[in-house]
C-alpha cells in the first residue's frame, strides 16, 4: 500500500447506527477537526437520551435470536466482514488520518492490527468449545460452556479510532452478545464506517449499534440496567470512573487506562537498534499511543551517547500532514491537547530537566493552524518531576539516568502506571530477569512496542487497567462470556432414594 487513498464522501453530520439504520436525532452537535489544518471538517451528533435508550433496546431485542445462532454462522459473518474491511481499507485509512492526524502508514498499521482481531474471531467454533468430563460419577457427565452475557458496551478512545473498537466487538459478537459502541467524539467516522460493514456482511439488524456522544452518553450506558458489561479504553481518571460506576451498577468491567512506558537501555545494548526503537516508539503517532515510550532509562555510562544519537535522529524526523506521503509524524489530536503538552514542556524546563530539543511553537508552512509539536527531548529528568510522573501523551521523551539494572527495575516498579516496558540488552540473563521481576503487563526484550497480537491478550497492570481481564484474545473470550457448568445423569431405573449428604458422585 503506497499510494494516497481515495477521498471520502462521509456526511458532514456524523450520526448513529441503530437497528441497522443511520439515525440523526437533532440534538447537540460537536465539531470534528482536521488536526493538520485546524479546520472543522464534520460535526458529530451527540446522542439524546431517547437515542441511547433505543440503541440499547435494539440490542436487547436482537439478543435472543443472535444468542441462538451457531458459532459457525457467526464466524462466517466475521469472514465476510474481514473481506469488506480489507476492500474498503483505503477509505477507512483516510477517515482515520483526516480526523486523528496520524500519518498514512501508521493508520494502515492500525487498521491491520484491528483486522487481526476479526481474523481471531473467525475461530468462533474453536474458541467457544468449552470442556467436557465423562463419568465424573457413575453414569454422570459434566461439562462447562461459555454463554453470552447479553447486551455489552464498548467506549473507545481517540488515538486508535479503528483498532480499539475492533479489539472489542468482533469477539463480543462471536460469543453471542449484542453490542452498543460509543466511539471517541473527536474522531468518530472510522468506527462508524467499519461498523456499518457488519450489516453488509450479514449481521442481523440490532446486533451491533453505534451511538455518538460524550460523558453524558457514557453515564447513560453506565446506569443502564440492560447493559451487562462495559469495555473501556481511555485515560486513567476516566478508566477509574468507569470501573467504579460499572461496579456500582453491577456490571462486569474492563477499563484500560493511561501509561508511562519506560525503555531501558543497558550498557551492552546494540545502541543503533535501541535508538531506532526509541525514535519510532517515542515519536511515532506523535507519542499518542498508550504503548508509546515516554521514558528512556539510560543505565551506566551509555547515557551521553544515547542522548546524542536520539537527538540527532529526532531532528531528522519529517513532521507534516498525512497528505504528504513522506511525513513520519503528524499533529496531535486537538488544540487543547497541544496546549497541554506545551505546558508540560514549559514545566519540565522550569523543574530543572535539561531541554535538549524543544518542540513548542513548531510551524509548518501552509499548516500554521495545525496542532503540530516538534519532537521534544529532555535529559536529566528526575523521578519527582511532573513530566516524569504524569502521562503527557505527546512527542515528548524524557531520559532518566540510573547507575545499574537494579535501579532501573526499581524505578519502573515504583511508577503508578504499568502498561508496557522494554529492555535493550545482549545479555539473555538480564532480559529474562527483567521479564520476571518487572511489574508491568506487557514487556519487550529488544522490542520497543510490545503490543500483543490478537491471539494473546492486551492489558497493563497497576493504574493502567482497572478490572480483572485483559482485552481481546483468550481473555476477551472469558470477559464476554459467563461459564455454565452442567452435570447430567440419565437414570435407567424409575425410582431413586433421596440424598441427605453433600453429593460426592462416586
Ligand atoms: P479519554 O479518556 O479522554 O476518552 C476516552 C473515552 O471516554 C471517549 O469515548 C470519551 O468520550 C469518554 N470520556 C471522556 N471523558 C469522560 C468522562 N469524564 N466521563 C465519561 N466518559 C468520558 O481518552 P482519549 O484522550 O480519547 O485517549 C487517550 C488516552 O487513552 C490516553 O490516556 C491513552 O494512554 C489511553 N489509551 C489507553 C490504551 C490502553 O490500552 N491502555 C489504549 C489506547 C489509549
Short mmCIF file of C-alpha atoms and ligand atoms in Angstrom, two decimals:
data_model
loop_
_atom_site.label_atom_id
_atom_site.label_comp_id
_atom_site.label_asym_id
_atom_site.label_seq_id
_atom_site.Cartn_x
_atom_site.Cartn_y
_atom_site.Cartn_z
CA UNK A 1 0.00 0.00 0.00
CA UNK A 2 1.91 3.06 -1.11
CA UNK A 3 -0.47 5.37 -2.93
CA UNK A 4 -2.64 8.10 -1.42
CA UNK A 5 -6.12 6.86 -0.52
CA UNK A 6 -9.34 7.67 -2.28
CA UNK A 7 -11.08 10.73 -0.87
CA UNK A 8 -14.02 10.13 1.42
CA UNK A 9 -17.61 11.15 0.94
CA UNK A 10 -18.63 11.00 4.59
CA UNK A 11 -21.61 13.13 5.53
CA UNK A 12 -20.80 16.42 7.28
CA UNK A 13 -23.03 15.40 10.20
CA UNK A 14 -21.97 12.12 11.75
CA UNK A 15 -24.89 10.21 13.26
CA UNK A 16 -25.64 6.94 14.99
CA UNK A 17 -26.45 3.43 13.76
CA UNK A 18 -29.39 1.84 15.49
CA UNK A 19 -31.07 -1.36 14.40
CA UNK A 20 -29.15 -1.28 11.15
CA UNK A 21 -30.21 2.27 10.23
CA UNK A 22 -28.38 5.59 10.29
CA UNK A 23 -30.10 7.87 12.77
CA UNK A 24 -29.84 11.63 13.38
CA UNK A 25 -31.72 12.84 16.40
CA UNK A 26 -31.48 16.62 16.04
CA UNK A 27 -29.83 17.13 19.40
CA UNK A 28 -26.48 18.66 20.38
CA UNK A 29 -23.57 18.52 17.95
CA UNK A 30 -19.83 18.99 18.29
CA UNK A 31 -17.20 19.89 15.67
CA UNK A 32 -14.73 17.33 14.39
CA UNK A 33 -11.42 18.87 13.31
CA UNK A 34 -8.71 18.08 10.85
CA UNK A 35 -5.73 18.31 13.26
CA UNK A 36 -3.33 19.14 10.44
CA UNK A 37 -5.19 22.30 9.45
CA UNK A 38 -7.33 23.14 12.48
CA UNK A 39 -10.42 23.25 10.24
CA UNK A 40 -13.81 21.87 11.17
CA UNK A 41 -14.43 19.07 8.70
CA UNK A 42 -17.56 17.49 10.14
CA UNK A 43 -19.98 17.72 13.02
CA UNK A 44 -20.79 14.80 15.26
CA UNK A 45 -24.27 14.36 16.71
CA UNK A 46 -24.21 13.82 20.47
CA UNK A 47 -26.98 11.34 21.19
CA UNK A 48 -30.13 12.32 23.05
CA UNK A 49 -31.30 10.15 25.94
CA UNK A 50 -34.03 8.59 23.77
CA UNK A 51 -31.48 7.67 21.12
CA UNK A 52 -29.34 5.86 23.69
CA UNK A 53 -32.42 4.10 25.04
CA UNK A 54 -33.44 2.94 21.57
CA UNK A 55 -29.93 1.69 20.76
CA UNK A 56 -29.89 -0.39 23.93
CA UNK A 57 -33.45 -1.60 23.26
CA UNK A 58 -32.50 -2.63 19.71
CA UNK A 59 -29.57 -4.63 21.07
CA UNK A 60 -31.78 -6.24 23.70
CA UNK A 61 -34.43 -7.21 21.17
CA UNK A 62 -31.84 -8.71 18.84
CA UNK A 63 -30.12 -10.68 21.59
CA UNK A 64 -32.23 -13.87 21.94
CA UNK A 65 -32.10 -14.75 18.27
CA UNK A 66 -28.42 -13.87 17.90
CA UNK A 67 -27.56 -15.88 21.04
CA UNK A 68 -29.17 -18.94 19.45
CA UNK A 69 -27.26 -18.72 16.16
CA UNK A 70 -24.44 -21.21 15.74
CA UNK A 71 -20.85 -20.14 16.39
CA UNK A 72 -20.07 -21.27 12.84
CA UNK A 73 -22.61 -18.90 11.32
CA UNK A 74 -21.24 -16.06 13.46
CA UNK A 75 -17.74 -16.91 12.25
CA UNK A 76 -18.96 -16.71 8.66
CA UNK A 77 -20.23 -13.19 9.27
CA UNK A 78 -16.73 -12.34 10.51
CA UNK A 79 -15.10 -13.86 7.42
CA UNK A 80 -17.26 -11.67 5.18
CA UNK A 81 -16.67 -8.67 7.45
CA UNK A 82 -12.90 -9.09 7.20
CA UNK A 83 -13.16 -9.15 3.39
CA UNK A 84 -15.21 -5.95 3.39
CA UNK A 85 -12.87 -4.13 5.78
CA UNK A 86 -9.94 -5.06 3.54
CA UNK A 87 -11.84 -3.99 0.43
CA UNK A 88 -12.53 -0.57 1.93
CA UNK A 89 -9.20 -0.27 3.73
CA UNK A 90 -8.06 2.91 1.99
CA UNK A 91 -11.33 4.70 2.70
CA UNK A 92 -11.05 3.73 6.37
CA UNK A 93 -7.41 4.81 6.49
CA UNK A 94 -8.39 8.20 5.06
CA UNK A 95 -11.08 8.61 7.73
CA UNK A 96 -8.58 7.77 10.47
CA UNK A 97 -5.97 10.21 9.22
CA UNK A 98 -8.38 13.07 8.43
CA UNK A 99 -9.80 13.12 11.95
CA UNK A 100 -6.89 11.84 14.04
CA UNK A 101 -3.94 13.27 12.12
CA UNK A 102 -1.63 10.25 12.26
CA UNK A 103 0.39 9.59 9.10
CA UNK A 104 -0.87 7.27 6.41
CA UNK A 105 1.31 4.21 7.02
CA UNK A 106 0.62 4.43 10.73
CA UNK A 107 -3.13 4.42 10.03
CA UNK A 108 -2.66 1.43 7.75
CA UNK A 109 -0.77 -0.33 10.53
CA UNK A 110 -3.55 0.47 12.99
CA UNK A 111 -6.17 -0.98 10.67
CA UNK A 112 -4.10 -4.10 10.06
CA UNK A 113 -3.79 -4.71 13.81
CA UNK A 114 -7.56 -4.26 14.04
CA UNK A 115 -8.20 -6.76 11.25
CA UNK A 116 -6.17 -9.36 13.18
CA UNK A 117 -8.91 -9.32 15.78
CA UNK A 118 -11.54 -10.11 13.16
CA UNK A 119 -9.35 -12.98 11.99
CA UNK A 120 -9.12 -14.29 15.54
CA UNK A 121 -12.90 -14.04 15.91
CA UNK A 122 -13.28 -16.19 12.77
CA UNK A 123 -12.26 -19.10 15.01
CA UNK A 124 -15.55 -18.86 16.92
CA UNK A 125 -16.41 -22.59 16.99
CA UNK A 126 -12.97 -23.44 18.35
CA UNK A 127 -12.91 -20.54 20.82
CA UNK A 128 -16.29 -21.42 22.30
CA UNK A 129 -15.77 -25.18 22.60
CA UNK A 130 -15.81 -25.46 26.38
CA UNK A 131 -14.73 -28.50 28.41
CA UNK A 132 -16.26 -31.92 28.96
CA UNK A 133 -15.67 -34.64 31.56
CA UNK A 134 -17.27 -38.03 31.15
CA UNK A 135 -18.13 -40.07 34.26
CA UNK A 136 -17.50 -37.51 36.99
CA UNK A 137 -19.64 -40.03 38.90
CA UNK A 138 -21.05 -43.36 37.74
CA UNK A 139 -23.26 -42.53 34.75
CA UNK A 140 -22.78 -38.82 35.42
CA UNK A 141 -21.21 -36.43 32.89
CA UNK A 142 -20.24 -32.80 33.40
CA UNK A 143 -19.34 -30.01 31.02
CA UNK A 144 -18.60 -26.31 31.17
CA UNK A 145 -19.72 -23.99 28.40
CA UNK A 146 -19.35 -20.32 27.56
CA UNK A 147 -22.65 -18.47 27.39
CA UNK A 148 -23.03 -14.85 26.27
CA UNK A 149 -23.64 -12.01 28.72
CA UNK A 150 -26.38 -10.17 26.78
CA UNK A 151 -26.07 -6.55 25.68
CA UNK A 152 -22.49 -5.35 26.12
CA UNK A 153 -21.00 -1.89 25.57
CA UNK A 154 -17.69 -0.51 24.34
CA UNK A 155 -16.37 3.02 24.96
CA UNK A 156 -13.27 3.85 22.97
CA UNK A 157 -10.50 6.49 22.80
CA UNK A 158 -9.41 8.92 20.11
CA UNK A 159 -5.93 7.57 19.48
CA UNK A 160 -6.94 4.31 17.78
CA UNK A 161 -10.34 5.07 16.24
CA UNK A 162 -10.40 1.83 14.23
CA UNK A 163 -8.25 -0.66 16.13
CA UNK A 164 -9.57 -0.31 19.68
CA UNK A 165 -13.25 -0.84 18.74
CA UNK A 166 -12.04 -3.90 16.81
CA UNK A 167 -10.36 -5.19 19.99
CA UNK A 168 -13.85 -5.42 21.40
CA UNK A 169 -16.84 -6.17 19.22
CA UNK A 170 -15.69 -8.98 16.87
CA UNK A 171 -15.10 -11.17 19.93
CA UNK A 172 -18.14 -9.93 21.82
CA UNK A 173 -20.35 -10.73 18.80
CA UNK A 174 -18.99 -14.21 18.10
CA UNK A 175 -19.58 -15.03 21.77
CA UNK A 176 -23.29 -14.39 21.09
CA UNK A 177 -23.64 -10.93 22.63
CA UNK A 178 -25.18 -7.86 21.06
CA UNK A 179 -23.20 -4.62 21.17
CA UNK A 180 -23.50 -0.87 21.72
CA UNK A 181 -20.38 1.08 20.73
CA UNK A 182 -19.62 4.65 21.74
CA UNK A 183 -16.56 5.81 19.79
CA UNK A 184 -14.50 8.87 20.68
CA UNK A 185 -16.39 12.01 19.71
CA UNK A 186 -13.13 13.52 18.43
CA UNK A 187 -12.69 11.08 15.51
CA UNK A 188 -15.87 9.01 15.21
CA UNK A 189 -16.09 8.39 11.45
CA UNK A 190 -13.81 5.38 11.06
CA UNK A 191 -15.61 3.32 13.71
CA UNK A 192 -18.99 4.20 12.22
CA UNK A 193 -17.90 3.30 8.69
CA UNK A 194 -16.38 -0.03 9.74
CA UNK A 195 -19.37 -0.87 11.93
CA UNK A 196 -21.76 -0.39 9.04
CA UNK A 197 -19.88 -3.01 7.03
CA UNK A 198 -21.18 -5.60 9.50
CA UNK A 199 -24.67 -5.24 8.05
CA UNK A 200 -23.31 -5.86 4.58
CA UNK A 201 -21.50 -8.90 5.98
CA UNK A 202 -24.87 -10.34 7.03
CA UNK A 203 -25.11 -9.33 10.68
CA UNK A 204 -28.79 -9.04 11.66
CA UNK A 205 -30.06 -5.55 12.48
CA UNK A 206 -29.82 -4.55 16.11
CA UNK A 207 -26.92 -6.88 16.94
CA UNK A 208 -24.43 -4.02 16.56
CA UNK A 209 -25.29 -0.37 17.25
CA UNK A 210 -23.23 2.81 17.37
CA UNK A 211 -24.10 5.88 19.39
CA UNK A 212 -22.03 9.03 19.28
CA UNK A 213 -21.51 11.23 22.28
CA UNK A 214 -19.58 12.45 25.26
CA UNK A 215 -19.65 11.93 29.05
CA UNK A 216 -23.43 12.37 29.17
CA UNK A 217 -23.88 9.36 26.93
CA UNK A 218 -21.25 7.34 28.78
CA UNK A 219 -23.19 7.94 32.00
CA UNK A 220 -26.39 6.65 30.41
CA UNK A 221 -24.56 3.49 29.39
CA UNK A 222 -23.13 3.04 32.87
CA UNK A 223 -26.52 3.42 34.52
CA UNK A 224 -28.48 1.24 32.11
CA UNK A 225 -29.82 -1.87 33.78
CA UNK A 226 -29.94 -3.59 30.39
CA UNK A 227 -26.20 -3.47 29.70
CA UNK A 228 -24.27 -6.40 31.20
CA UNK A 229 -20.70 -5.32 30.70
CA UNK A 230 -18.55 -2.35 29.79
CA UNK A 231 -15.25 -2.45 27.93
CA UNK A 232 -13.41 0.84 28.13
CA UNK A 233 -10.12 2.18 26.80
CA UNK A 234 -9.01 5.74 27.55
CA UNK A 235 -7.24 7.88 30.12
CA UNK A 236 -6.70 6.69 33.69
CA UNK A 237 -9.04 9.10 35.55
CA UNK A 238 -11.91 8.14 33.21
CA UNK A 239 -10.99 4.44 33.36
CA UNK A 240 -11.18 4.54 37.16
CA UNK A 241 -14.53 6.31 37.00
CA UNK A 242 -15.87 3.74 34.50
CA UNK A 243 -14.68 0.90 36.72
CA UNK A 244 -16.27 2.33 39.85
CA UNK A 245 -19.57 3.25 38.20
CA UNK A 246 -19.84 -0.07 36.39
CA UNK A 247 -19.26 -1.97 39.61
CA UNK A 248 -21.81 0.22 41.40
CA UNK A 249 -24.32 -0.71 38.72
CA UNK A 250 -23.33 -4.41 38.96
CA UNK A 251 -21.72 -4.67 35.55
CA UNK A 252 -18.72 -6.67 34.50
CA UNK A 253 -15.99 -4.21 33.52
CA UNK A 254 -12.57 -3.98 31.94
CA UNK A 255 -11.24 -0.41 31.91
CA UNK A 256 -7.85 0.19 30.32
CA UNK A 257 -6.17 3.46 31.23
CA UNK A 258 -3.11 5.58 30.55
CA UNK A 259 0.56 4.81 30.66
CA UNK A 260 4.14 5.92 31.18
CA UNK A 261 6.21 3.36 29.33
CA UNK A 262 9.93 3.03 30.07
CA UNK A 263 12.53 1.64 27.70
CA UNK A 264 15.71 0.55 29.46
CA UNK A 265 19.00 0.72 27.56
CA UNK A 266 21.67 -1.44 29.16
CA UNK A 267 25.36 -0.62 28.62
CA UNK A 268 25.78 -3.75 26.47
CA UNK A 269 22.83 -2.94 24.18
CA UNK A 270 23.16 -2.58 20.44
CA UNK A 271 22.91 1.20 20.59
CA UNK A 272 21.83 1.75 16.99
CA UNK A 273 18.93 -0.66 17.43
CA UNK A 274 17.97 0.88 20.75
CA UNK A 275 17.99 4.39 19.28
CA UNK A 276 15.86 3.34 16.30
CA UNK A 277 13.47 1.60 18.68
CA UNK A 278 13.22 4.71 20.86
CA UNK A 279 12.68 7.10 17.96
CA UNK A 280 9.78 5.12 16.50
CA UNK A 281 8.21 4.36 19.87
CA UNK A 282 8.55 7.86 21.33
CA UNK A 283 7.60 9.98 18.34
CA UNK A 284 5.50 7.64 16.16
CA UNK A 285 1.87 8.79 16.10
CA UNK A 286 3.15 11.97 17.81
CA UNK A 287 3.54 9.99 21.04
CA UNK A 288 -0.22 9.46 21.21
CA UNK A 289 -0.11 5.73 21.81
CA UNK A 290 -0.77 4.06 25.12
CA UNK A 291 2.30 1.93 24.33
CA UNK A 292 4.47 4.90 23.32
CA UNK A 293 7.84 5.07 25.02
CA UNK A 294 7.89 8.27 27.03
CA UNK A 295 10.90 7.49 29.26
CA UNK A 296 14.28 6.17 28.14
CA UNK A 297 16.20 4.78 31.10
CA UNK A 298 19.93 5.03 30.40
CA UNK A 299 21.90 2.57 32.51
CA UNK A 300 25.53 3.33 33.43
CA UNK A 301 27.80 5.19 31.08
CA UNK A 302 25.70 4.78 27.93
CA UNK A 303 23.65 7.93 28.62
CA UNK A 304 25.68 10.63 26.83
CA UNK A 305 25.95 8.71 23.60
CA UNK A 306 22.31 7.66 23.77
CA UNK A 307 21.07 11.24 24.21
CA UNK A 308 23.27 12.48 21.40
CA UNK A 309 22.10 9.83 18.95
CA UNK A 310 18.41 10.12 19.86
CA UNK A 311 18.59 13.89 19.48
CA UNK A 312 20.32 13.62 16.12
CA UNK A 313 17.67 11.24 14.74
CA UNK A 314 14.79 13.21 16.26
CA UNK A 315 15.97 16.30 14.37
CA UNK A 316 15.75 14.44 11.06
CA UNK A 317 12.15 13.32 11.58
CA UNK A 318 9.79 14.63 8.94
CA UNK A 319 6.85 16.23 10.71
CA UNK A 320 3.87 17.04 8.50
CA UNK A 321 0.30 16.33 7.47
CA UNK A 322 -0.80 12.86 6.38
CA UNK A 323 -1.38 14.15 2.84
CA UNK A 324 2.40 14.44 2.47
CA UNK A 325 3.35 10.81 1.96
CA UNK A 326 6.81 11.45 3.37
CA UNK A 327 5.56 12.60 6.77
CA UNK A 328 6.73 10.43 9.64
CA UNK A 329 4.94 12.26 12.44
CA UNK A 330 1.65 14.15 12.29
CA UNK A 331 -0.07 16.66 14.57
CA UNK A 332 -1.64 15.88 17.95
CA UNK A 333 -5.38 15.40 18.23
CA UNK A 334 -6.63 18.84 19.31
CA UNK A 335 -5.74 22.43 20.07
CA UNK A 336 -6.38 21.87 23.79
CA UNK A 337 -4.14 18.80 23.83
CA UNK A 338 -1.37 20.72 22.03
CA UNK A 339 -1.55 23.41 24.71
CA UNK A 340 -1.49 20.81 27.47
CA UNK A 341 1.64 19.18 26.03
CA UNK A 342 3.36 22.53 25.56
CA UNK A 343 2.59 23.38 29.19
CA UNK A 344 4.28 20.15 30.24
CA UNK A 345 7.36 21.13 28.23
CA UNK A 346 7.45 24.54 29.92
CA UNK A 347 7.02 22.92 33.29
CA UNK A 348 9.75 20.31 32.66
CA UNK A 349 12.22 23.07 31.87
CA UNK A 350 11.14 25.00 34.98
CA UNK A 351 11.50 21.89 37.12
CA UNK A 352 15.16 21.65 36.09
CA UNK A 353 15.18 18.96 33.41
CA UNK A 354 17.59 19.70 30.55
CA UNK A 355 15.56 20.60 27.45
CA UNK A 356 17.70 19.28 24.60
CA UNK A 357 15.11 19.67 21.86
CA UNK A 358 12.08 21.94 22.21
CA UNK A 359 9.02 21.15 20.08
CA UNK A 360 6.95 24.16 21.15
CA UNK A 361 5.87 26.73 18.58
CA UNK A 362 6.51 24.29 15.77
CA UNK A 363 5.27 25.73 12.49
CA UNK A 364 4.83 24.09 9.11
CA UNK A 365 4.33 26.32 6.11
CA UNK A 366 0.76 26.14 4.90
CA UNK A 367 -0.35 24.40 8.11
CA UNK A 368 0.13 27.21 10.61
CA UNK A 369 -3.18 26.39 12.34
CA UNK A 370 -2.42 22.68 12.64
CA UNK A 371 -1.75 21.11 16.03
CA UNK A 372 1.89 20.27 15.39
CA UNK A 373 4.53 19.84 18.06
CA UNK A 374 8.12 19.02 17.19
CA UNK A 375 9.99 16.04 18.65
CA UNK A 376 10.92 17.08 22.18
CA UNK A 377 13.73 15.62 24.26
CA UNK A 378 14.55 16.11 27.93
CA UNK A 379 17.69 14.81 29.64
CA UNK A 380 18.44 14.54 33.36
CA UNK A 381 14.80 14.01 34.27
CA UNK A 382 14.23 13.14 37.92
CA UNK A 383 11.55 10.92 39.34
CA UNK A 384 9.84 13.62 41.38
CA UNK A 385 9.21 15.83 38.31
CA UNK A 386 5.69 16.08 36.91
CA UNK A 387 6.93 15.36 33.39
CA UNK A 388 8.12 12.01 34.74
CA UNK A 389 5.18 11.16 36.95
CA UNK A 390 2.30 12.05 34.62
CA UNK A 391 1.25 10.82 31.21
CA UNK A 392 1.95 13.60 28.67
CA UNK A 393 0.64 11.71 25.62
CA UNK A 394 2.64 13.66 23.09
CA UNK A 395 6.03 13.63 21.29
CA UNK A 396 8.00 14.29 24.47
CA UNK A 397 10.73 11.87 25.54
CA UNK A 398 12.36 12.03 28.97
CA UNK A 399 15.77 10.49 29.54
CA UNK A 400 16.43 9.43 33.11
CA UNK A 401 19.88 8.24 34.13
CA UNK A 402 20.45 5.37 36.57
CA UNK A 403 23.58 3.59 37.77
CA UNK A 404 22.62 -0.03 37.29
CA UNK A 405 19.98 -2.59 36.34
CA UNK A 406 18.50 -2.84 39.86
CA UNK A 407 17.88 0.91 39.95
CA UNK A 408 16.14 0.73 36.57
CA UNK A 409 13.95 -2.12 37.77
CA UNK A 410 13.03 -0.30 40.97
CA UNK A 411 12.25 2.92 39.12
CA UNK A 412 9.78 1.22 36.80
CA UNK A 413 8.20 -0.88 39.52
CA UNK A 414 7.65 2.24 41.65
CA UNK A 415 5.77 4.07 38.87
CA UNK A 416 2.00 4.19 39.21
CA UNK A 417 1.40 3.07 35.61
CA UNK A 418 2.09 -0.45 34.39
CA UNK A 419 1.13 -0.73 30.74
CA UNK A 420 4.23 -1.59 28.72
CA UNK A 421 8.00 -1.58 29.07
CA UNK A 422 11.03 -2.74 27.18
CA UNK A 423 14.70 -3.51 27.67
CA UNK A 424 17.55 -3.43 25.18
CA UNK A 425 20.39 -5.75 26.12
CA UNK A 426 22.54 -8.52 24.64
CA UNK A 427 22.54 -10.43 27.92
CA UNK A 428 19.85 -13.14 28.00
CA UNK A 429 20.01 -13.43 31.77
CA UNK A 430 19.34 -9.70 32.19
CA UNK A 431 16.45 -9.85 29.72
CA UNK A 432 14.89 -12.83 31.48
CA UNK A 433 15.30 -11.36 34.95
CA UNK A 434 13.72 -8.13 33.72
CA UNK A 435 10.71 -10.00 32.29
CA UNK A 436 10.33 -11.95 35.56
CA UNK A 437 10.61 -9.11 38.02
CA UNK A 438 9.02 -6.17 36.29
CA UNK A 439 5.53 -5.15 37.49
CA UNK A 440 4.19 -4.32 34.04
CA UNK A 441 1.58 -6.04 31.87
CA UNK A 442 3.38 -6.10 28.51
CA UNK A 443 7.14 -6.50 28.23
CA UNK A 444 9.51 -6.23 25.27
CA UNK A 445 13.04 -7.59 25.08
CA UNK A 446 14.81 -5.74 22.26
CA UNK A 447 11.29 -4.89 21.01
CA UNK A 448 10.31 -1.23 21.57
CA UNK A 449 6.50 -1.53 21.49
CA UNK A 450 5.46 -4.96 22.73
CA UNK A 451 1.80 -4.82 21.70
CA UNK A 452 0.41 -8.36 21.96
CA UNK A 453 -1.01 -9.88 18.78
CA UNK A 454 -4.74 -10.63 18.59
CA UNK A 455 -4.41 -14.23 19.80
CA UNK A 456 -2.72 -13.09 23.01
CA UNK A 457 -4.38 -10.50 25.23
CA UNK A 458 -3.66 -6.81 25.77
CA UNK A 459 -3.57 -5.16 29.16
CA UNK A 460 -1.47 -3.32 31.69
CA UNK A 461 -1.02 -3.58 35.44
CA UNK A 462 -1.42 -1.05 38.24
CA UNK A 463 -3.28 2.13 37.19
CA UNK A 464 -3.17 1.17 33.52
CA UNK A 465 -6.03 -1.32 33.90
CA UNK A 466 -8.97 -1.49 36.26
CA UNK A 467 -10.66 -4.87 36.20
CA UNK A 468 -9.60 -8.50 36.11
CA UNK A 469 -9.31 -9.34 32.47
CA UNK A 470 -7.15 -8.06 29.68
CA UNK A 471 -8.63 -7.22 26.32
CA UNK A 472 -9.04 -9.40 23.20
CA UNK A 473 -7.52 -12.84 22.66
CA UNK A 474 -8.30 -15.63 25.16
CA UNK A 475 -9.02 -13.14 27.96
CA UNK A 476 -11.54 -11.42 25.68
CA UNK A 477 -13.50 -14.66 25.26
CA UNK A 478 -13.59 -15.07 29.04
CA UNK A 479 -14.67 -11.45 29.50
CA UNK A 480 -17.54 -11.68 27.01
CA UNK A 481 -18.91 -14.99 28.29
CA UNK A 482 -20.05 -16.47 31.55
CA UNK A 483 -19.28 -20.03 32.38
CA UNK A 484 -22.06 -22.51 32.93
CA UNK A 485 -21.27 -25.98 34.26
CA UNK A 486 -23.84 -28.68 33.69
CA UNK A 487 -23.84 -32.02 35.50
CA UNK A 488 -26.10 -34.63 33.94
CA UNK A 489 -27.34 -38.17 34.54
CA UNK A 490 -29.85 -40.25 32.63
CA UNK A 491 -31.15 -42.76 35.24
CA UNK A 492 -32.11 -46.19 34.00
CA UNK A 493 -34.43 -47.09 36.93
CA UNK A 494 -37.75 -45.42 37.64
CA UNK A 495 -37.09 -44.61 41.31
CA UNK A 496 -34.22 -43.39 43.43
CA UNK A 497 -33.66 -42.64 47.12
CA UNK A 498 -33.30 -39.03 48.32
CA UNK A 499 -29.75 -37.98 49.31
CA UNK A 500 -29.20 -36.03 52.56
CA UNK A 501 -25.45 -35.71 52.33
CA UNK A 502 -23.25 -33.49 50.20
CA UNK A 503 -23.26 -35.25 46.79
CA UNK A 504 -19.96 -37.00 46.13
CA UNK A 505 -20.88 -38.57 42.79
CA UNK A 506 -18.80 -41.74 43.09
P1 LIG B 1 -10.36 9.91 27.13
O1 LIG B 1 -10.29 9.26 28.45
O2 LIG B 1 -10.44 11.39 27.07
O3 LIG B 1 -11.65 9.39 26.32
C1 LIG B 1 -11.92 8.00 26.17
C2 LIG B 1 -13.42 7.80 26.06
O4 LIG B 1 -14.04 8.21 27.29
C3 LIG B 1 -14.08 8.61 24.95
O5 LIG B 1 -15.03 7.80 24.31
C4 LIG B 1 -14.73 9.78 25.68
O6 LIG B 1 -15.93 10.20 25.07
C5 LIG B 1 -15.03 9.21 27.05
N1 LIG B 1 -14.90 10.19 28.12
C6 LIG B 1 -14.06 11.26 28.15
N2 LIG B 1 -14.18 11.91 29.32
C7 LIG B 1 -15.12 11.27 30.04
C8 LIG B 1 -15.68 11.45 31.33
N3 LIG B 1 -15.28 12.46 32.11
N4 LIG B 1 -16.61 10.59 31.76
C9 LIG B 1 -17.01 9.56 30.99
N5 LIG B 1 -16.51 9.32 29.75
C10 LIG B 1 -15.57 10.16 29.27
O7 LIG B 1 -9.11 9.36 26.28
P2 LIG B 1 -8.58 9.86 24.87
O8 LIG B 1 -7.90 11.17 25.03
O9 LIG B 1 -9.63 9.72 23.85
O10 LIG B 1 -7.48 8.73 24.59
C11 LIG B 1 -6.17 8.83 25.07
C12 LIG B 1 -6.00 8.12 26.40
O11 LIG B 1 -6.35 6.74 26.25
C13 LIG B 1 -4.56 8.10 26.88
O12 LIG B 1 -4.54 8.28 28.26
C14 LIG B 1 -4.06 6.72 26.50
O13 LIG B 1 -2.98 6.24 27.26
C15 LIG B 1 -5.29 5.92 26.73
N6 LIG B 1 -5.26 4.66 25.98
C16 LIG B 1 -5.04 3.52 26.66
C17 LIG B 1 -4.96 2.32 25.98
C18 LIG B 1 -4.71 1.05 26.73
O14 LIG B 1 -4.82 0.02 26.11
N7 LIG B 1 -4.36 1.07 27.99
C19 LIG B 1 -5.13 2.30 24.59
C20 LIG B 1 -5.39 3.49 23.92
C21 LIG B 1 -5.46 4.67 24.63
#
